[in-house]
PDB file of C-alpha atoms in Angstrom:
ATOM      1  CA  UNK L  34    -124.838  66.572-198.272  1.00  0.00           C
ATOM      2  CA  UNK L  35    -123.255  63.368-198.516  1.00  0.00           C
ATOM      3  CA  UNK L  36    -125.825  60.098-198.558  1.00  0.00           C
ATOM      4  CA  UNK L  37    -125.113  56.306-199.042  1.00  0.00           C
ATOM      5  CA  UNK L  38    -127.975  54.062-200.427  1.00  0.00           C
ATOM      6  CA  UNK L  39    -127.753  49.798-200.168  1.00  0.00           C
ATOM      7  CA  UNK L  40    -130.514  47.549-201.166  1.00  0.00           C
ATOM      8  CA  UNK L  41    -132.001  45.531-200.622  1.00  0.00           C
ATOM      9  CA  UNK L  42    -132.515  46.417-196.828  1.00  0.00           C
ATOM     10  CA  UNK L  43    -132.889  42.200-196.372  1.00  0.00           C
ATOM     11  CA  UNK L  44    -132.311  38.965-198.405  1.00  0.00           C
ATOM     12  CA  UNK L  45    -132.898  35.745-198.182  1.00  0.00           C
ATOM     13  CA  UNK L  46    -131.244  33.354-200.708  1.00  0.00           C
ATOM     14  CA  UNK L  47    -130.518  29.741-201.074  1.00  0.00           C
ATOM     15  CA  UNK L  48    -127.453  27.660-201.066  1.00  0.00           C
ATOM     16  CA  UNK L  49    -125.917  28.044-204.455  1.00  0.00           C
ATOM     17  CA  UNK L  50    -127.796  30.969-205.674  1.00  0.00           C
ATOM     18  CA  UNK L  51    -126.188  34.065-207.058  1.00  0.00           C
ATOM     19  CA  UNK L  52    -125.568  37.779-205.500  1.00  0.00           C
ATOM     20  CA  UNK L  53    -125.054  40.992-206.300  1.00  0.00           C
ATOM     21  CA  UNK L  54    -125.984  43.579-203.068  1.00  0.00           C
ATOM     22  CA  UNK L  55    -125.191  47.392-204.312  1.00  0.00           C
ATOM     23  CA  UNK L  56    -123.958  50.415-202.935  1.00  0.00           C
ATOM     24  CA  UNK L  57    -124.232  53.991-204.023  1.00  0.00           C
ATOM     25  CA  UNK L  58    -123.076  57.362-202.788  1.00  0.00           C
ATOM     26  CA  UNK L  59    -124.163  60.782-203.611  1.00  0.00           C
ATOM     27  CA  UNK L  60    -122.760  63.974-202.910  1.00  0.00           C
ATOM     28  CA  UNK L  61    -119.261  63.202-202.996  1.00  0.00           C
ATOM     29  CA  UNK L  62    -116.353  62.152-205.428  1.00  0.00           C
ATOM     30  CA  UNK L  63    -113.711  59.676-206.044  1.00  0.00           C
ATOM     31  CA  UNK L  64    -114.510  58.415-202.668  1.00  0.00           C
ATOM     32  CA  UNK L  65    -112.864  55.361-201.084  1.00  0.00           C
ATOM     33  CA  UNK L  66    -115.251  52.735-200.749  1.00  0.00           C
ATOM     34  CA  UNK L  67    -115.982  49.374-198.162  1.00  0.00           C
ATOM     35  CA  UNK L  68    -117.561  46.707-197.707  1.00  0.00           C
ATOM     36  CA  UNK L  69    -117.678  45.114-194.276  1.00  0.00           C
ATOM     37  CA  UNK L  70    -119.618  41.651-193.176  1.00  0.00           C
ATOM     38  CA  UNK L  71    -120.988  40.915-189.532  1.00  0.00           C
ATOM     39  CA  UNK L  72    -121.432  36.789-189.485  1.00  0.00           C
ATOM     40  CA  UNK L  73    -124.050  36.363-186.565  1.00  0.00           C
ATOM     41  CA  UNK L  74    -122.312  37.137-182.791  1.00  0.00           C
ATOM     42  CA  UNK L  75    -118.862  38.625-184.795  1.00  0.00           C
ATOM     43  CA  UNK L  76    -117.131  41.759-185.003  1.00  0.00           C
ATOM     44  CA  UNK L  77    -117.224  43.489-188.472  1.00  0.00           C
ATOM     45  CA  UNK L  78    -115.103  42.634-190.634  1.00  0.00           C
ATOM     46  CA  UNK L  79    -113.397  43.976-193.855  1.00  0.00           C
ATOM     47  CA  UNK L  80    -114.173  42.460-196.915  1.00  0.00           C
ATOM     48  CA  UNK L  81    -113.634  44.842-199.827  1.00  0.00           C
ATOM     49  CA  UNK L  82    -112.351  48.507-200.357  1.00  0.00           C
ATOM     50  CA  UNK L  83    -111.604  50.426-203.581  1.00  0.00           C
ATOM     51  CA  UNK L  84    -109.684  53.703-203.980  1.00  0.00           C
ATOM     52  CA  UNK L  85    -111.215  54.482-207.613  1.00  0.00           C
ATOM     53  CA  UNK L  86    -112.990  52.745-210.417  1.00  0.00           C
ATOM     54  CA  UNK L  87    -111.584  49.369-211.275  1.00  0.00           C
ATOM     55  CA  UNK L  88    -109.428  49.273-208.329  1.00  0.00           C
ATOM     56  CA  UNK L  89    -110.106  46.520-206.006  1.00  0.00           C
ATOM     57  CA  UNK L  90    -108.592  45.260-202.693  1.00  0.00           C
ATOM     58  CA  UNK L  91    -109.797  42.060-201.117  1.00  0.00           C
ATOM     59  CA  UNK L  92    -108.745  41.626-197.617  1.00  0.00           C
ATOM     60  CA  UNK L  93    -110.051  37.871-196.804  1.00  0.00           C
ATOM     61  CA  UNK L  94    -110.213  34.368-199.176  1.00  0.00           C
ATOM     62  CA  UNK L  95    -113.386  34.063-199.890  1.00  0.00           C
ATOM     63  CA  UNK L  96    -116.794  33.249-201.839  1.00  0.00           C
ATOM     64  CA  UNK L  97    -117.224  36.846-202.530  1.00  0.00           C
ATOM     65  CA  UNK L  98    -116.004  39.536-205.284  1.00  0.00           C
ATOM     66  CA  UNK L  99    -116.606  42.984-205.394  1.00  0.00           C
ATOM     67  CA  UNK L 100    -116.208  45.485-208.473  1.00  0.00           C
ATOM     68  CA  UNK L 101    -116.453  49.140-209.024  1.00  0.00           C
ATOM     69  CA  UNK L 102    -117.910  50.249-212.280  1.00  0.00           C
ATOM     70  CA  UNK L 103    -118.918  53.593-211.821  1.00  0.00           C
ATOM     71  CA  UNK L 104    -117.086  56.255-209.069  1.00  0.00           C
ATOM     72  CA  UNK L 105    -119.543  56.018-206.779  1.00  0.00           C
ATOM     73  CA  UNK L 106    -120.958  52.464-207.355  1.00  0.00           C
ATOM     74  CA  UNK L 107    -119.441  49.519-205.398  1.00  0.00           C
ATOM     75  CA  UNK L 108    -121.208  45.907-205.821  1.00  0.00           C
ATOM     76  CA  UNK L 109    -120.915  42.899-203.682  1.00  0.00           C
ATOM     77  CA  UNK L 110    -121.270  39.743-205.800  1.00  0.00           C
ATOM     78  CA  UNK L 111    -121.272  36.057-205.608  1.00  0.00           C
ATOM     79  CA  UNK L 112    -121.569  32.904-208.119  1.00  0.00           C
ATOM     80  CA  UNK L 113    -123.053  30.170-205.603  1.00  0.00           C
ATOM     81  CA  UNK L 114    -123.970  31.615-202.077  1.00  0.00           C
ATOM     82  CA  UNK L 115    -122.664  29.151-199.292  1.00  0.00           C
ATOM     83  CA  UNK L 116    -124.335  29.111-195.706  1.00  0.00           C
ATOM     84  CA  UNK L 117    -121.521  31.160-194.383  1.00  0.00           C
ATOM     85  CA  UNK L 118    -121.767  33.833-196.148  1.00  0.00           C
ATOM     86  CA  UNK L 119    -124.802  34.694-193.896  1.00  0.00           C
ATOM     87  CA  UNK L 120    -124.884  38.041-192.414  1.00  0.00           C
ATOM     88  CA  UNK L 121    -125.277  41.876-192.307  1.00  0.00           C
ATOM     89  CA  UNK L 122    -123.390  43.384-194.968  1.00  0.00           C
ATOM     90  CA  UNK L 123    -122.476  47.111-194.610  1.00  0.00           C
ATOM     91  CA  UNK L 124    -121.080  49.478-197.183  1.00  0.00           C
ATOM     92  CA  UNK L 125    -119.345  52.380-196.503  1.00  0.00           C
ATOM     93  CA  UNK L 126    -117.229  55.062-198.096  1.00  0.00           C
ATOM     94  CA  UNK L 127    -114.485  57.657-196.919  1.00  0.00           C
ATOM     95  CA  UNK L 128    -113.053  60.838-197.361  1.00  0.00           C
ATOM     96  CA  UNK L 129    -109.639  59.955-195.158  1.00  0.00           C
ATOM     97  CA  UNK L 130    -110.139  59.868-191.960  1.00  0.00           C
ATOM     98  CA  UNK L 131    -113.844  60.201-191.653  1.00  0.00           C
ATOM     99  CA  UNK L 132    -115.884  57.301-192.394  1.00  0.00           C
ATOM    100  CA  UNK L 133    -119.924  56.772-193.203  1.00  0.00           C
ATOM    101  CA  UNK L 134    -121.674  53.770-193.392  1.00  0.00           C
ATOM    102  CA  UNK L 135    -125.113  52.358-195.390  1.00  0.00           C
ATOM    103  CA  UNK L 136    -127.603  51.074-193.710  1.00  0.00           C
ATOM    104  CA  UNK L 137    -126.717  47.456-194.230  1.00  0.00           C
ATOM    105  CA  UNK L 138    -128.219  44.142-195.818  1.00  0.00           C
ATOM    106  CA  UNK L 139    -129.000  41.671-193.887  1.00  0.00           C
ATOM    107  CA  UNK L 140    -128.589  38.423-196.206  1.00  0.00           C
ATOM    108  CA  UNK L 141    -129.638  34.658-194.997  1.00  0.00           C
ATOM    109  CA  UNK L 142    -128.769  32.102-196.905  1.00  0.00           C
ATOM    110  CA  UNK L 143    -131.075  28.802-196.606  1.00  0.00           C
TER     111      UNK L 143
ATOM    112  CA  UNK T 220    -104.383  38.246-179.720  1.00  0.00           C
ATOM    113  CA  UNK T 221    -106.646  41.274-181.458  1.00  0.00           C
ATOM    114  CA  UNK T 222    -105.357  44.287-182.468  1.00  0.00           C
ATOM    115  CA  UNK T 223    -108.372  46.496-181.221  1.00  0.00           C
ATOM    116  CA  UNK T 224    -109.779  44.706-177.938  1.00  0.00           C
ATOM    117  CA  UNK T 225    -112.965  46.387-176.073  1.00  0.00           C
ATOM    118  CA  UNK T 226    -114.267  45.856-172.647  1.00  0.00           C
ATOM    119  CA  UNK T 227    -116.456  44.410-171.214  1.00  0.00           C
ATOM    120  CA  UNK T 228    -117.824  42.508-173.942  1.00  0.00           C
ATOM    121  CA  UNK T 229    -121.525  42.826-172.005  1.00  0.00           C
ATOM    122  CA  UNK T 230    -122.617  45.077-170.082  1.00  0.00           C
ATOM    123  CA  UNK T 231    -126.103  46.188-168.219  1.00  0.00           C
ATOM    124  CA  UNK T 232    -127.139  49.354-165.962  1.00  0.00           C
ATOM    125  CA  UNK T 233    -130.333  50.967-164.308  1.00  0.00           C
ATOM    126  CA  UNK T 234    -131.176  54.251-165.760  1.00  0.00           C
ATOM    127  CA  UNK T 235    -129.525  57.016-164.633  1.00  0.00           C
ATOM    128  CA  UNK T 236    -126.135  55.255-164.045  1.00  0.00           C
ATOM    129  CA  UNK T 237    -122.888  56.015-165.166  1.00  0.00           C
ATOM    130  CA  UNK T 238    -121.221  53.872-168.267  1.00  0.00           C
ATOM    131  CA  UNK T 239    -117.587  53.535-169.102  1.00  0.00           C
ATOM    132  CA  UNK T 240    -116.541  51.281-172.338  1.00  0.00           C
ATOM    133  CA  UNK T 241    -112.950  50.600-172.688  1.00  0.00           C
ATOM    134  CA  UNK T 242    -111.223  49.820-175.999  1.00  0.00           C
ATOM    135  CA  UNK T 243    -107.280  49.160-176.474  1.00  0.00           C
ATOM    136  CA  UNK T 244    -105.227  48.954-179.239  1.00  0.00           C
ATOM    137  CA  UNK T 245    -102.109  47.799-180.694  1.00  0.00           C
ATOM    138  CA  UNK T 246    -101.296  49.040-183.848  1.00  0.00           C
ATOM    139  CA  UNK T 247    -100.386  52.897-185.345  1.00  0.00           C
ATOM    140  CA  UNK T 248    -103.323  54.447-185.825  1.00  0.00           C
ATOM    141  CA  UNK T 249    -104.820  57.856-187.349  1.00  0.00           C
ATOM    142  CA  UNK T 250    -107.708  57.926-185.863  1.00  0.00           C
ATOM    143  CA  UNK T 251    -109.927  56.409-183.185  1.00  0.00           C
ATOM    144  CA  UNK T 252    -113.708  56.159-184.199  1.00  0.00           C
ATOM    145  CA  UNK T 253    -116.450  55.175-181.606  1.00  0.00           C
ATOM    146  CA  UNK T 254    -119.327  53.560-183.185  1.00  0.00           C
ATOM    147  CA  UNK T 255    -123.243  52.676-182.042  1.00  0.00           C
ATOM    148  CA  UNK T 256    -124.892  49.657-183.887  1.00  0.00           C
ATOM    149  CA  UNK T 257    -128.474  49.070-183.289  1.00  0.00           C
ATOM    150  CA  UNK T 258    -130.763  45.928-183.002  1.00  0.00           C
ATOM    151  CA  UNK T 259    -131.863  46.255-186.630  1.00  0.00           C
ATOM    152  CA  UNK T 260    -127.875  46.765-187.731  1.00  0.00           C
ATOM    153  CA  UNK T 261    -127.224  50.124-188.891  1.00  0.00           C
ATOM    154  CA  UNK T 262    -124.110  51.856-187.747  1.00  0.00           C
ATOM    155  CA  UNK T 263    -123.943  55.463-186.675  1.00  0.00           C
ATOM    156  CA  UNK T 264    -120.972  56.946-186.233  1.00  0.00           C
ATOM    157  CA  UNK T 265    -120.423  59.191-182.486  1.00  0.00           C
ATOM    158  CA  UNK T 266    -116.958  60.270-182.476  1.00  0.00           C
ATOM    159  CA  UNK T 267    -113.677  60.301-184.444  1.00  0.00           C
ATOM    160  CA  UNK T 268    -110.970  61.394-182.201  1.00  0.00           C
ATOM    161  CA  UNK T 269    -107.114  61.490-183.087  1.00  0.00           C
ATOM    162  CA  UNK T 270    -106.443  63.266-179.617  1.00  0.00           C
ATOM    163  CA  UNK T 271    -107.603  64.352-176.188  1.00  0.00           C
ATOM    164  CA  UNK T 272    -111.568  64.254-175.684  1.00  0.00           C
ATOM    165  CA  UNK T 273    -115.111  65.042-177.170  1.00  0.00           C
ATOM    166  CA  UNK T 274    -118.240  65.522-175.999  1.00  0.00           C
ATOM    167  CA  UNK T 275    -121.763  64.985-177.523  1.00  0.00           C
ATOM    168  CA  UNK T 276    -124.446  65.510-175.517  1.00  0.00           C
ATOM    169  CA  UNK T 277    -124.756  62.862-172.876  1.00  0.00           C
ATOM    170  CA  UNK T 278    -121.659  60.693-174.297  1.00  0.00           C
ATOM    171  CA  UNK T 279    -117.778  61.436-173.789  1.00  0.00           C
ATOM    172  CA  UNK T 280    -114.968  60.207-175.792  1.00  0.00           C
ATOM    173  CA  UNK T 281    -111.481  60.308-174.377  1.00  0.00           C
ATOM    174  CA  UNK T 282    -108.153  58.940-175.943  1.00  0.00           C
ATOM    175  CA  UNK T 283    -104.328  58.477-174.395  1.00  0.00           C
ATOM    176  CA  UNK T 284    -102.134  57.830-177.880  1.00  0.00           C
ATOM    177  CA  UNK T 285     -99.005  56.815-175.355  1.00  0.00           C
ATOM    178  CA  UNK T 286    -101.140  54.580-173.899  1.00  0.00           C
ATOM    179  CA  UNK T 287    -103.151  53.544-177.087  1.00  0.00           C
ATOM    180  CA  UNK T 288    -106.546  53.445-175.125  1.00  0.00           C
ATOM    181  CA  UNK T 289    -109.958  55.232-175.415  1.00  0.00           C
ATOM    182  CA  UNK T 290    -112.954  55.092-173.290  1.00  0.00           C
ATOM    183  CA  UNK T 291    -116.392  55.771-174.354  1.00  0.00           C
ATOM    184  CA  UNK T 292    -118.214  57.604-171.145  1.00  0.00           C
ATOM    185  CA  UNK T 293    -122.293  57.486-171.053  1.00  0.00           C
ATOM    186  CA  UNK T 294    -123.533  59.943-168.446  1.00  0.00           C
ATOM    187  CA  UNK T 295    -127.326  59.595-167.041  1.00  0.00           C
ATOM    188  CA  UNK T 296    -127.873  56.573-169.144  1.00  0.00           C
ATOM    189  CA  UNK T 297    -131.160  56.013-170.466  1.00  0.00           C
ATOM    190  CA  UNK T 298    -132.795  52.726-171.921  1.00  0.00           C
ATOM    191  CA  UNK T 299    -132.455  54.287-175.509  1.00  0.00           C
ATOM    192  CA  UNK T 300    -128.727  54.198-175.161  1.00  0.00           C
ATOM    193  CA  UNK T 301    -129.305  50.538-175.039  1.00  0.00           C
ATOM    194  CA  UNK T 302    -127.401  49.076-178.602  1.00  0.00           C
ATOM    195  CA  UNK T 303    -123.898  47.413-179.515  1.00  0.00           C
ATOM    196  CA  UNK T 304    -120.761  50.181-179.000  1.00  0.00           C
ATOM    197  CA  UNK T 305    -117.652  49.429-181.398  1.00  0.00           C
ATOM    198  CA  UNK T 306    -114.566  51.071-181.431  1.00  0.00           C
ATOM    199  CA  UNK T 307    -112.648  50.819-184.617  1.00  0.00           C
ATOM    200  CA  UNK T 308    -109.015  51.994-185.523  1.00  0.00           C
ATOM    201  CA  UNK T 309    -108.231  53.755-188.262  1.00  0.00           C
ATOM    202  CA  UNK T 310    -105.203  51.968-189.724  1.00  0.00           C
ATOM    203  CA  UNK T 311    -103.697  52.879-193.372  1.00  0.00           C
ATOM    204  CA  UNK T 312    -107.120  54.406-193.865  1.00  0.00           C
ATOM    205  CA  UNK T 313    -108.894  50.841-193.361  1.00  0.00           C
ATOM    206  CA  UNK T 314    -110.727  50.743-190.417  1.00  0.00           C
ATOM    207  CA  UNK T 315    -109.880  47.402-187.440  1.00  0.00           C
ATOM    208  CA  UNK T 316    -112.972  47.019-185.759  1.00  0.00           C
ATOM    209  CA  UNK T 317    -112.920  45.915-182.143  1.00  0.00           C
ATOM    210  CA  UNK T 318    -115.736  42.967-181.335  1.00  0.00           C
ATOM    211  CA  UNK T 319    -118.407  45.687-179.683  1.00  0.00           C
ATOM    212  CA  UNK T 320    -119.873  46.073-176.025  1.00  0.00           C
ATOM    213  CA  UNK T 321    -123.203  44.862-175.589  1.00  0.00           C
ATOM    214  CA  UNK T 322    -124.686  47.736-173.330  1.00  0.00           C
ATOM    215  CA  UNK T 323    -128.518  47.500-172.102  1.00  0.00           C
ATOM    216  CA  UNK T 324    -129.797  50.034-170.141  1.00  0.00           C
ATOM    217  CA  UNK T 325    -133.126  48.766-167.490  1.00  0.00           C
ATOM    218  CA  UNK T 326    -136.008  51.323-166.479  1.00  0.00           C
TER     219      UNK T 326
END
């Protein structure tokens, strides 16, 4: 069966401080993959999403960058964290139309 | 104006009533998925629907693709259905996530 693993489950990082969340998925292949953001009291929102290694599509300006080394490795990364960029972070992946999610990171930045 | 809109945006019940969540849309879409988020965050996924209805248990999912509308039906609601309810459209295989329906569910 098809699992997704993110860690950590929680994070709490300064102002300037670099990130790197990571996704992984097992039992599947060549997999689209997400990654969605929920800022405090907002709707999700799409950040990220690859179709296959190397291949990324951001959907928003932002502090953020996401690569895909591996097929079924996605990583959320930043430089210098702002305060903004507060919130629970979800990965997911697809196999068109059906879509799974991780179990999230929820990241404050201080 | 937002391309997937759900109402209401809160919503509270005694036990044992019955629940409707309505979600709109107004793009093409695939597919219609129907989404539970809990306190702590994670996401669990109730229905995908492209047309006509589902059931799971206690919870019904119903979509009109002329009308480009879907309601999420809770019957005999219990204070464990309490949690967020999203509806997201599946458009060009990214999904547009409406802003969720607070529902809590009293004893």
């Amino acid at each position: 069966s098809q699992t997704i693993h993110q860690w950590p489950a929680t994070l709490v990082q300064p102002v300037g401080s670099p990130l790197s969340l990571e996704c992984t998925v097992e039992g599947t292949s060549n997999p689209n993959l997400y990654w969605y953001r929920q800022a405090a009291g907002r709707g999700l929102q799409l950040l990220f999403y690859s179709v296959g290694i190397g291949q990324i599509s951001s959907e928003v300006p932002q502090n953020l960058s996401a690569s895909r080394p591996q097929d079924r490795q996605f990583i959320l990364s930043s430089k210098k964290l702002l305060l903004s960029d507060s919130g629970f972070y979800l990965c997911a992946w697809s196999v068109h139309p059906v879509q799974y999610f991780g179990p999230g990171t929820r990241l404050t930045v201080t | 104006k937002n391309e997937v809109e759900q109402s209401p945006q809160n919503l509270t019940a005694q036990e044992g009533e019955f629940i409707t969540i309505n979600c709109s849309y107004s793009v093409g879409i695939s597919a219609l998925h129907w989404l539970q988020q809990h306190p702590g965050g994670g996401i669990v996924s109730l229905f995908m629907l492209s047309s006509g209805k589902k059931k799971h248990g206690r919870l019904i999912a119903t979509i009109n693709i002329q009308e480009k509308h879907s309601s999420l039906h809770i019957t005999a609601s219990h204070p464990r259905d309490s949690a967020v309810y999203i509806c997201a459209v599946d458009n060009t295989d990214k999904l547009i996530f409406g802003t969720g329906t607070r529902l809590q569910v009293f004893p």
